[in-house]
Amino acid sequence: MICEGDNSVCEMKCVVYKVVCVSCEEFYIGETARPLWKRMDEHVRALRNPQSYPDNPFSKHHTLKHTREPPPQLRFSIFHKNLADPVERKIKEALEIKHWEPPINNREEMKYAMSLITL
């Protein structure tokens, strides 16, 4: 599934990451203090069960873009690692969101991110 081969990336904590929908190349930018595999598992569950996670950006993405298709595969990468300070992690995430304007992130996430860097 997500962590094939080298599991060291999946065990990373305190990261800012990018997740790409392999079917359409739209993407999401997020952050987590937990092991990355746990956060990725949440994204995958939302794709597979959109009705169970109605407010999740990946549920909405699957429903709007891939309605009659099986859940798409995800590809992920790390933008920043070793960010134990939650404020620093949120600011780095906000800067990446501002730079890349990820289509899967929801508007509330975008507004919150912008509020962190426009103080």
XYZ file of N, CA and C in Angstrom:
357
model
N 0.835 -1.188 0.000
C 0.000 0.000 0.000
C 0.876 1.246 0.000
N 0.886 1.987 1.091
C 1.601 3.253 1.106
C 3.074 3.062 1.427
N 3.370 2.216 2.402
C 4.752 2.061 2.865
C 5.348 0.766 2.331
N 5.724 0.768 1.106
C 6.383 -0.385 0.516
C 7.871 -0.098 0.449
N 8.678 -1.113 0.695
C 10.123 -0.913 0.635
C 10.643 -0.263 1.895
N 11.247 0.897 1.766
C 11.859 1.608 2.885
C 10.783 2.252 3.758
N 10.583 1.700 4.940
C 9.556 2.216 5.848
C 10.010 3.426 6.650
N 11.275 3.813 6.541
C 11.769 4.919 7.368
C 11.003 6.215 7.102
N 10.618 6.477 5.871
C 9.846 7.685 5.561
C 8.476 7.609 6.225
N 7.857 6.459 6.197
C 6.529 6.306 6.787
C 6.540 6.454 8.302
N 7.658 6.214 8.910
C 7.773 6.354 10.363
C 8.109 7.779 10.782
N 8.430 8.655 9.836
C 8.791 10.038 10.177
C 7.638 10.740 10.874
N 7.993 11.567 11.841
C 7.026 12.389 12.566
C 7.391 13.848 12.352
N 6.451 14.716 12.657
C 6.704 16.167 12.616
C 7.136 16.622 11.229
N 6.269 16.355 10.262
C 6.591 16.658 8.867
C 5.501 17.507 8.217
N 5.886 18.176 7.134
C 4.956 18.799 6.193
C 5.073 17.959 4.929
N 3.940 17.520 4.402
C 3.951 16.557 3.311
C 3.013 16.968 2.177
N 3.197 16.294 1.059
C 2.345 16.481 -0.120
C 1.807 15.109 -0.508
N 0.512 15.038 -0.795
C -0.117 13.807 -1.266
C -0.707 14.089 -2.639
N -0.359 13.257 -3.614
C -0.835 13.427 -4.988
C -1.791 12.291 -5.333
N -2.927 12.635 -5.905
C -3.850 11.644 -6.451
C -3.247 11.169 -7.772
N -2.913 9.898 -7.846
C -2.248 9.365 -9.031
C -3.165 9.427 -10.258
N -4.466 9.339 -10.063
C -5.405 9.342 -11.192
C -5.484 10.677 -11.918
N -5.434 11.775 -11.172
C -5.641 13.077 -11.809
C -4.535 14.095 -11.516
N -3.584 13.733 -10.682
C -2.442 14.587 -10.320
C -2.817 15.801 -9.467
N -4.066 15.903 -9.005
C -4.377 16.946 -8.031
C -3.716 16.554 -6.715
N -3.467 17.541 -5.854
C -2.695 17.224 -4.656
C -3.171 17.993 -3.434
N -2.654 17.564 -2.308
C -3.000 18.086 -0.989
C -1.708 18.319 -0.229
N -1.668 19.369 0.574
C -0.514 19.630 1.431
C -1.004 19.631 2.868
N -0.278 18.909 3.724
C -0.670 18.818 5.124
C 0.531 18.740 6.037
N 0.237 18.633 7.311
C 1.293 18.486 8.310
C 0.803 17.515 9.375
N 1.746 16.868 10.035
C 1.396 15.981 11.134
C 2.550 15.853 12.106
N 2.209 15.689 13.369
C 3.210 15.406 14.400
C 3.339 13.897 14.589
N 2.341 13.163 14.122
C 2.313 11.706 14.279
C 3.140 11.035 13.192
N 3.378 9.727 13.314
C 4.054 9.030 12.216
C 3.266 9.228 10.915
N 3.974 9.472 9.845
C 3.336 9.779 8.562
C 2.374 8.679 8.125
N 2.709 7.427 8.387
C 1.834 6.335 7.952
C 0.452 6.446 8.584
N 0.366 6.943 9.811
C -0.952 7.084 10.447
C -1.795 8.130 9.718
N -1.185 9.226 9.358
C -1.918 10.280 8.640
C -2.306 9.807 7.243
N -1.394 9.109 6.570
C -1.698 8.595 5.234
C -2.843 7.589 5.296
N -2.852 6.771 6.352
C -3.934 5.802 6.519
C -5.285 6.510 6.630
N -5.322 7.639 7.317
C -6.566 8.413 7.412
C -7.011 8.917 6.040
N -6.071 9.396 5.248
C -6.414 9.868 3.901
C -6.957 8.719 3.045
N -6.327 7.564 3.136
C -6.768 6.402 2.351
C -8.161 5.958 2.798
N -8.411 5.911 4.095
C -9.736 5.530 4.589
C -10.802 6.507 4.100
N -10.486 7.781 4.059
C -11.443 8.780 3.565
C -11.746 8.566 2.084
N -10.728 8.196 1.309
C -10.951 7.911 -0.117
C -11.839 6.690 -0.301
N -11.609 5.669 0.504
C -12.352 4.413 0.360
C -13.772 4.499 0.898
N -13.994 5.371 1.860
C -15.286 5.491 2.531
C -15.728 6.940 2.615
N -15.967 7.603 1.508
C -16.278 9.034 1.555
C -17.491 9.377 2.422
N -18.468 8.471 2.484
C -19.665 8.751 3.277
C -19.346 8.810 4.769
N -18.330 8.091 5.201
C -17.965 8.063 6.620
C -17.158 9.280 7.049
N -16.600 9.999 6.087
C -15.759 11.166 6.376
C -16.206 12.342 5.500
N -17.429 12.819 5.680
C -17.978 13.811 4.740
C -17.221 15.136 4.667
N -16.518 15.504 5.728
C -15.803 16.782 5.717
C -14.338 16.652 5.326
N -13.881 15.442 5.103
C -12.475 15.219 4.761
C -12.206 15.638 3.318
N -11.109 16.358 3.064
C -10.801 16.796 1.693
C -10.665 15.640 0.697
N -10.157 14.489 1.139
C -10.018 13.363 0.215
C -11.361 12.707 -0.080
N -12.271 12.705 0.882
C -13.632 12.221 0.621
C -14.293 13.084 -0.444
N -14.166 14.392 -0.268
C -14.759 15.313 -1.242
C -14.111 15.154 -2.612
N -12.803 14.975 -2.628
C -12.096 14.798 -3.902
C -12.606 13.553 -4.628
N -12.711 12.444 -3.901
C -13.188 11.209 -4.530
C -14.618 11.379 -5.038
N -15.457 11.992 -4.229
C -16.854 12.178 -4.611
C -17.000 13.089 -5.831
N -16.229 14.166 -5.881
C -16.355 15.129 -6.979
C -15.608 14.728 -8.247
N -14.453 14.120 -8.107
C -13.592 13.863 -9.267
C -13.597 12.415 -9.748
N -13.872 11.484 -8.864
C -13.753 10.062 -9.215
C -14.989 9.287 -8.756
N -16.153 9.866 -8.944
C -17.400 9.334 -8.402
C -17.639 7.871 -8.741
N -17.506 7.509 -9.978
C -17.828 6.147 -10.403
C -16.582 5.284 -10.585
N -15.506 5.697 -9.974
C -14.243 4.965 -10.084
C -13.867 4.387 -8.726
N -13.025 3.365 -8.733
C -12.498 2.905 -7.444
C -11.610 3.992 -6.839
N -11.379 3.944 -5.537
C -10.522 4.967 -4.924
C -9.161 5.020 -5.611
N -8.696 6.207 -5.947
C -7.405 6.323 -6.625
C -6.238 6.041 -5.681
N -5.123 5.703 -6.259
C -3.883 5.532 -5.498
C -3.342 6.905 -5.125
N -2.579 6.935 -4.060
C -1.948 8.174 -3.614
C -0.434 8.028 -3.643
N 0.218 9.118 -3.945
C 1.686 9.184 -3.908
C 2.033 10.329 -2.960
N 2.986 10.112 -2.093
C 3.301 11.185 -1.162
C 4.784 11.490 -1.134
N 5.082 12.708 -0.689
C 6.474 13.134 -0.532
C 6.550 14.089 0.654
N 7.753 14.284 1.138
C 7.996 15.133 2.303
C 8.570 16.469 1.843
N 7.954 17.561 2.282
C 8.509 18.896 2.040
C 9.515 19.264 3.130
N 9.106 19.064 4.392
C 9.932 19.457 5.538
C 9.832 18.374 6.598
N 10.932 18.106 7.294
C 10.917 17.112 8.364
C 11.596 17.686 9.603
N 11.496 16.935 10.701
C 12.100 17.325 11.983
C 11.564 18.661 12.493
N 10.256 18.863 12.370
C 9.622 20.107 12.824
C 8.813 19.828 14.090
N 9.499 19.680 15.204
C 8.833 19.351 16.466
C 7.963 20.493 16.986
N 8.323 21.719 16.681
C 7.544 22.876 17.123
C 6.282 22.981 16.260
N 5.090 22.817 16.868
C 3.861 22.837 16.064
C 3.621 24.150 15.327
N 4.020 25.256 15.913
C 3.827 26.547 15.238
C 4.706 26.624 13.995
N 5.946 26.207 14.122
C 6.849 26.203 12.964
C 6.313 25.284 11.867
N 5.800 24.118 12.272
C 5.254 23.162 11.302
C 4.054 23.763 10.577
N 3.160 24.406 11.323
C 1.975 25.033 10.712
C 2.371 26.166 9.766
N 3.363 26.939 10.137
C 3.811 28.036 9.269
C 4.439 27.490 7.994
N 5.256 26.444 8.109
C 5.857 25.839 6.901
C 4.758 25.278 6.000
N 3.763 24.636 6.606
C 2.635 24.123 5.827
C 1.933 25.280 5.116
N 1.684 26.363 5.840
C 1.001 27.526 5.265
C 1.778 28.107 4.095
N 3.088 28.194 4.237
C 3.911 28.726 3.143
C 3.840 27.828 1.911
N 3.847 26.516 2.119
C 3.728 25.586 0.980
C 2.343 25.693 0.334
N 1.309 25.804 1.163
C -0.048 25.955 0.619
C -0.155 27.240 -0.199
N 0.407 28.316 0.325
C 0.364 29.584 -0.417
C 1.108 29.464 -1.741
N 2.260 28.821 -1.711
C 3.079 28.693 -2.923
C 2.422 27.784 -3.966
N 1.931 26.635 -3.546
C 1.447 25.621 -4.487
C -0.047 25.683 -4.773
N -0.850 26.301 -3.888
C -2.310 26.346 -4.032
C -2.894 24.965 -4.352
N -2.765 24.024 -3.433
C -3.207 22.651 -3.698
C -4.721 22.539 -3.880
N -5.154 21.915 -4.969
C -6.587 21.856 -5.264
C -7.407 20.998 -4.299
N -6.795 20.040 -3.609
C -7.572 19.171 -2.723
C -7.786 19.799 -1.346
N -6.905 20.671 -0.915
C -7.105 21.323 0.387
C -8.412 22.108 0.367
N -9.135 22.081 1.489
C -10.398 22.820 1.519
C -10.166 24.292 1.847
N -11.170 25.097 1.613
C -11.049 26.550 1.766
C -10.727 26.963 3.202
N -11.285 26.257 4.186
C -11.010 26.605 5.579
C -9.534 26.395 5.900
N -8.965 25.295 5.393
C -7.532 25.051 5.591
C -6.713 26.162 4.943
N -7.127 26.570 3.768
C -6.406 27.618 3.053
C -6.485 28.939 3.828
N -7.677 29.294 4.311
C -7.826 30.549 5.052
C -7.016 30.523 6.344
N -7.056 29.403 7.044
C -6.287 29.288 8.288
C -4.794 29.413 8.001
N -4.336 28.742 6.965
C -2.916 28.803 6.599
C -2.506 30.239 6.297
N -3.329 30.945 5.551
C -2.996 32.328 5.206
C -2.976 33.224 6.445
N -3.846 32.939 7.407
C -3.860 33.755 8.629
C -2.560 33.604 9.412
N -1.909 32.466 9.295
C -0.652 32.247 10.014
C 0.507 33.047 9.438
N 0.445 33.313 8.151
C 1.601 33.970 7.526
C 1.326 35.413 7.126
N 0.148 35.913 7.448
C -0.154 37.308 7.112
C -0.390 38.148 8.359
N 0.199 37.731 9.449
C 0.045 38.490 10.706
C 0.839 39.772 10.667
